[in-house]
Short mmCIF file of C-alpha atoms in Angstrom, two decimals:
data_model
loop_
_atom_site.label_atom_id
_atom_site.label_comp_id
_atom_site.label_asym_id
_atom_site.label_seq_id
_atom_site.Cartn_x
_atom_site.Cartn_y
_atom_site.Cartn_z
CA MET A 102 67.95 77.97 77.01
CA LYS A 103 66.08 81.24 77.15
CA ILE A 104 68.34 84.23 77.57
CA THR A 105 67.13 86.30 80.51
CA PRO A 106 68.71 89.26 82.32
CA SER A 107 69.43 86.88 85.18
CA CYS A 108 71.34 84.51 82.86
CA VAL A 109 73.45 87.36 81.51
CA LEU A 110 74.27 88.50 85.06
CA ARG A 111 75.18 84.97 86.11
CA VAL A 112 77.48 84.38 83.12
CA GLY A 113 79.17 87.74 83.68
CA LEU A 114 79.77 87.14 87.37
CA ALA A 115 80.91 83.56 86.75
CA ILE A 116 83.51 84.72 84.20
CA VAL A 117 84.91 87.19 86.73
CA LEU A 118 84.95 84.65 89.56
CA PHE A 119 86.50 81.92 87.37
CA TRP A 120 89.23 84.21 86.05
CA PHE A 121 90.24 85.46 89.48
CA GLY A 122 89.85 82.05 91.13
CA ILE A 123 91.89 80.16 88.53
CA ASN A 124 94.64 82.77 88.50
CA GLN A 125 94.85 82.73 92.30
CA ILE A 126 95.25 78.96 92.28
CA LEU A 127 97.78 78.95 89.43
CA ASP A 128 100.11 81.47 91.08
CA PRO A 129 99.14 82.57 94.61
CA SER A 130 102.32 84.64 94.95
CA LYS A 131 100.86 87.13 92.47
CA TRP A 132 97.96 87.86 94.75
CA VAL A 133 99.39 88.01 98.27
CA PHE A 134 99.77 91.72 97.76
CA PHE A 135 96.01 92.11 97.73
CA ILE A 136 95.32 90.54 101.11
CA PRO A 137 94.56 93.18 103.75
CA GLU A 138 97.10 93.28 106.55
CA TRP A 139 94.48 92.54 109.21
CA VAL A 140 93.57 89.28 107.44
CA VAL A 141 97.21 88.18 107.42
CA SER A 142 97.58 89.13 111.09
CA ALA A 143 94.36 87.44 112.17
CA SER A 144 94.98 84.15 110.39
CA ALA A 145 97.37 81.40 111.36
CA ILE A 146 98.00 80.35 107.76
CA SER A 147 100.37 81.76 105.17
CA PRO A 148 99.23 84.48 102.75
CA GLU A 149 99.70 82.05 99.84
CA LEU A 150 97.33 79.57 101.46
CA ILE A 151 94.78 82.32 102.07
CA VAL A 152 94.97 83.17 98.37
CA LEU A 153 94.56 79.50 97.38
CA LEU A 154 91.52 79.04 99.61
CA ASN A 155 90.00 82.29 98.37
CA GLY A 156 90.59 81.19 94.77
CA GLY A 157 88.95 77.82 95.41
CA ILE A 158 85.94 79.43 97.05
CA GLU A 159 85.58 81.88 94.16
CA ILE A 160 85.61 79.04 91.61
CA VAL A 161 82.98 77.10 93.56
CA LEU A 162 80.79 80.19 93.94
CA GLY A 163 81.25 81.00 90.24
CA ALA A 164 80.18 77.48 89.28
CA PHE A 165 77.19 77.62 91.61
CA ILE A 166 76.09 80.97 90.22
CA LEU A 167 76.56 79.82 86.63
CA LEU A 168 74.62 76.61 87.15
CA GLY A 169 71.99 78.15 89.42
CA ILE A 170 72.88 76.04 92.45
CA PHE A 171 72.18 77.73 95.78
CA LEU A 172 71.91 80.82 93.60
CA ARG A 173 70.69 83.40 96.11
CA VAL A 174 72.98 82.25 98.89
CA SER A 175 76.01 82.08 96.54
CA ALA A 176 75.22 85.49 95.10
CA LEU A 177 74.83 86.95 98.60
CA ILE A 178 78.23 85.56 99.69
CA VAL A 179 79.84 86.96 96.53
CA ALA A 180 78.20 90.35 97.11
CA LEU A 181 79.41 90.50 100.72
CA HIS A 182 82.87 89.36 99.64
CA LEU A 183 83.04 92.07 97.00
CA PHE A 184 81.72 94.76 99.33
CA GLY A 185 84.40 93.70 101.82
CA ILE A 186 87.12 93.98 99.19
CA ALA A 187 85.82 97.38 98.10
CA LEU A 188 85.75 98.57 101.69
CA SER A 189 89.33 97.45 102.27
CA LEU A 190 90.51 99.17 99.10
CA GLY A 191 89.08 102.53 100.15
CA ASN A 192 88.55 105.31 97.65
CA SER A 193 90.10 103.80 94.51
CA PRO A 194 89.08 102.81 90.97
CA SER A 195 89.37 99.13 91.88
CA ALA A 196 86.97 99.62 94.79
CA ILE A 197 84.36 101.28 92.58
CA ARG A 198 84.62 98.39 90.11
CA ASP A 199 84.06 95.91 92.91
CA VAL A 200 81.07 97.88 94.23
CA GLY A 201 79.54 97.58 90.75
CA LEU A 202 80.16 93.84 90.70
CA ALA A 203 78.74 93.52 94.21
CA PHE A 204 75.52 95.18 93.11
CA MET A 205 75.39 92.77 90.13
CA ALA A 206 75.53 89.93 92.64
CA LEU A 207 72.89 91.59 94.81
CA ALA A 208 70.61 91.77 91.79
CA LEU A 209 70.67 87.97 91.70
CA VAL A 210 69.87 87.78 95.41
CA PHE A 211 66.74 89.87 94.96
CA LYS A 212 65.64 88.56 91.57
CA LYS A 213 62.05 87.32 91.28
CA MET B 70 67.29 75.20 87.07
CA TYR B 71 67.32 76.05 90.74
CA ASN B 72 64.28 78.01 91.79
CA GLY B 73 63.56 78.72 95.44
CA PHE B 74 64.88 76.52 98.21
CA TYR B 75 63.92 73.17 96.74
CA MET B 76 66.99 71.15 95.78
CA ASN B 77 66.75 67.83 93.99
CA LYS B 78 69.32 65.04 94.19
CA ALA B 79 70.88 65.88 90.85
CA THR B 80 71.52 69.48 91.86
CA ILE B 81 73.06 68.47 95.17
CA SER B 82 75.18 65.87 93.38
CA ILE B 83 76.51 68.50 90.98
CA ALA B 84 77.25 70.85 93.90
CA VAL B 85 79.12 68.13 95.78
CA PHE B 86 81.01 67.19 92.61
CA ILE B 87 82.13 70.80 92.08
CA ILE B 88 83.25 71.13 95.70
CA VAL B 89 85.15 67.84 95.56
CA VAL B 90 86.89 68.71 92.28
CA VAL B 91 87.92 72.20 93.44
CA GLY B 92 88.86 70.84 96.88
CA GLY B 93 91.05 68.18 95.24
CA LEU B 94 92.67 70.86 93.08
CA LEU B 95 93.38 72.93 96.19
CA VAL B 96 94.86 69.99 98.09
CA TRP B 97 97.11 69.20 95.12
CA ARG B 98 98.11 72.86 94.78
CA VAL B 99 98.85 73.27 98.49
CA GLY B 100 101.12 70.23 98.29
CA ASN B 101 103.01 71.93 95.47
CA LEU B 102 103.45 75.27 97.20
CA GLU B 103 107.09 76.21 97.28
CA ALA B 104 108.61 75.85 100.70
CA PRO B 105 110.02 79.18 101.92
CA ALA B 106 113.74 79.41 101.40
CA PRO B 107 115.82 79.50 104.58
CA GLN B 108 116.73 83.06 105.53
CA ASP B 109 119.69 84.41 107.40
CA GLU B 110 119.16 86.66 110.41
CA THR B 111 119.72 89.84 108.42
CA ALA B 112 117.05 88.91 105.89
CA VAL B 113 114.60 88.06 108.64
CA GLU B 114 115.28 91.36 110.35
CA GLU B 115 114.74 93.25 107.08
CA GLU B 116 111.49 91.48 106.35
CA THR B 117 110.19 91.89 109.85
CA ASN B 118 110.85 95.60 109.82
CA GLY B 119 109.36 95.96 106.34
CA ASN B 120 108.55 99.38 105.12
CA GLN B 121 106.90 100.57 108.32
CA GLU B 122 110.08 100.86 110.28
CA PRO B 123 113.45 101.03 108.53
CA PRO B 124 115.76 98.24 109.71
CA THR B 125 118.44 99.12 112.17
CA GLY B 126 122.13 98.52 111.68
CA LEU B 127 124.13 98.98 108.52
CA VAL B 128 121.61 99.65 105.79
CA PRO B 129 122.56 101.03 102.38
CA MET B 130 121.43 104.61 101.84
CA ILE B 131 120.01 105.13 98.37
CA SER B 132 119.57 108.54 96.82
CA GLU B 133 116.53 109.63 94.79
CA GLU B 134 118.82 109.86 91.76
CA ALA B 135 120.09 106.31 92.21
CA LEU B 136 116.56 105.03 92.74
CA ALA B 137 115.42 106.71 89.55
CA THR B 138 117.93 104.71 87.47
CA HIS B 139 116.18 101.43 88.35
CA ASN B 140 113.15 102.15 86.24
CA SER B 141 112.62 99.27 83.85
CA LYS B 142 110.94 95.87 83.84
CA ASP B 143 114.33 94.21 84.12
CA ASP B 144 115.47 96.41 86.98
CA CYS B 145 112.68 97.86 89.06
CA TRP B 146 113.20 99.49 92.44
CA VAL B 147 110.51 101.37 94.30
CA SER B 148 110.42 103.29 97.56
CA TYR B 149 107.66 103.37 100.15
CA ALA B 150 107.85 105.31 103.42
CA GLY B 151 111.60 105.67 103.03
CA SER B 152 112.33 102.00 102.39
CA VAL B 153 113.57 100.88 99.00
CA TYR B 154 112.57 97.52 97.52
CA ASP B 155 113.69 95.60 94.46
CA ILE B 156 110.45 94.27 92.95
CA THR B 157 111.93 93.22 89.59
CA ASP B 158 110.85 89.59 89.98
CA TRP B 159 107.29 90.66 90.67
CA VAL B 160 106.88 93.08 87.76
CA GLY B 161 105.78 90.33 85.38
CA LYS B 162 103.43 88.89 87.98
CA HIS B 163 101.39 92.03 88.66
CA PRO B 164 97.76 91.02 88.07
CA GLY B 165 96.94 94.52 86.89
CA GLY B 166 99.47 94.27 84.07
CA MET B 167 103.19 94.88 83.73
CA GLU B 168 102.81 98.41 82.35
CA ALA B 169 101.08 99.65 85.51
CA ILE B 170 104.11 98.68 87.57
CA ILE B 171 106.78 99.79 85.11
CA SER B 172 105.32 103.30 85.17
CA VAL B 173 106.24 103.58 88.86
CA CYS B 174 109.63 101.80 88.78
CA GLY B 175 112.34 104.09 90.10
CA GLU B 176 109.78 106.26 91.87
CA SER B 177 109.08 107.07 95.51
CA ASP B 178 106.25 109.60 95.91
CA LYS B 179 104.54 108.52 92.70
CA PHE B 180 104.78 104.88 93.76
CA GLU B 181 103.28 105.60 97.18
CA GLU B 182 100.43 107.60 95.68
CA THR B 183 99.69 104.94 93.06
CA LEU B 184 99.87 102.05 95.50
CA ASN B 185 97.62 103.76 98.04
CA ALA B 186 95.15 104.86 95.40
CA GLN B 187 94.90 101.49 93.67
CA HIS B 188 95.17 99.04 96.51
CA GLY B 189 94.79 100.85 99.83
CA GLU B 190 97.45 101.87 102.30
CA ASP B 191 97.74 98.66 104.30
CA ARG B 192 98.94 96.71 101.21
CA ALA B 193 102.32 98.35 101.65
CA ASN B 194 103.00 95.86 104.42
CA MET B 195 103.24 93.16 101.78
CA LEU B 196 106.10 94.85 99.92
CA PRO B 197 108.73 92.72 101.68
CA LYS B 198 106.78 89.69 100.49
CA VAL B 199 106.83 90.57 96.81
CA GLY B 200 110.19 92.31 96.72
CA SER B 201 113.47 92.40 98.56
CA PHE B 202 114.53 95.22 100.85
CA ILE B 203 117.46 97.12 99.37
CA GLY B 204 118.01 100.07 101.68
CA THR B 205 116.59 103.36 102.82
CA LEU B 206 115.95 106.43 100.76
CA GLY B 207 118.25 109.32 101.64
CA VAL B 208 119.92 112.41 100.33
CA ILE B 209 123.43 111.70 101.57
CA GLU B 210 126.04 112.49 98.96
CA GLY B 211 127.80 109.47 97.55
CA ALA B 212 124.97 107.14 98.48
CA GLN B 213 125.44 103.77 96.84
CA SER B 214 122.99 102.35 94.34
#
């Protein structure tokens, strides 16, 4: 397989999405702290379940991005997800990191 | 490799397989979620009030000095907006690493600043979820720890 900038981006994003997704599924109680209050208020399900669903979606999106399935759509969803997280975090180091990751995902959306 | 909007059967099969596997994992995991332990009325009241509004009634008053003694991974209390929480059980679970939390154990202002800076202000509402409410921060002499 030829190594291209796109491949490197996909592997990098997939690693991030797999790590967070798997950890959220293994122990959702670790992650409830990161759910914005408005999400908890607006949803009828428990914070743990929100974390589990989010983890599952991140693993699926990571796999899709890694394998190149629905690549642009998956990358766009990941980018919007990350921008949303960054926005909810406000002015913080974690938010800046997520903005960087979101732009990585956007690069896949607009790749030739 | 996927290129454009054309999807062949093999690609769709792989996508469905991934969704089914992860979906099955989620269903299994949801079935294994711990059921919430029954709470007495006091505990419910404390959790409902959270850190936004100190609970009413008889609530232990904890001094800054007493709070500062609970500053290790085995005994970690923090204070946010005047409410004190025991987050000892969560110290080892912090996704950002144990050390990040230990550095703010026994702290009030520093904990608030760190929490807001790292995770945003509305995350404080989840403190009752990851810790247990201990009391309110005060300066009354003889406050119990």
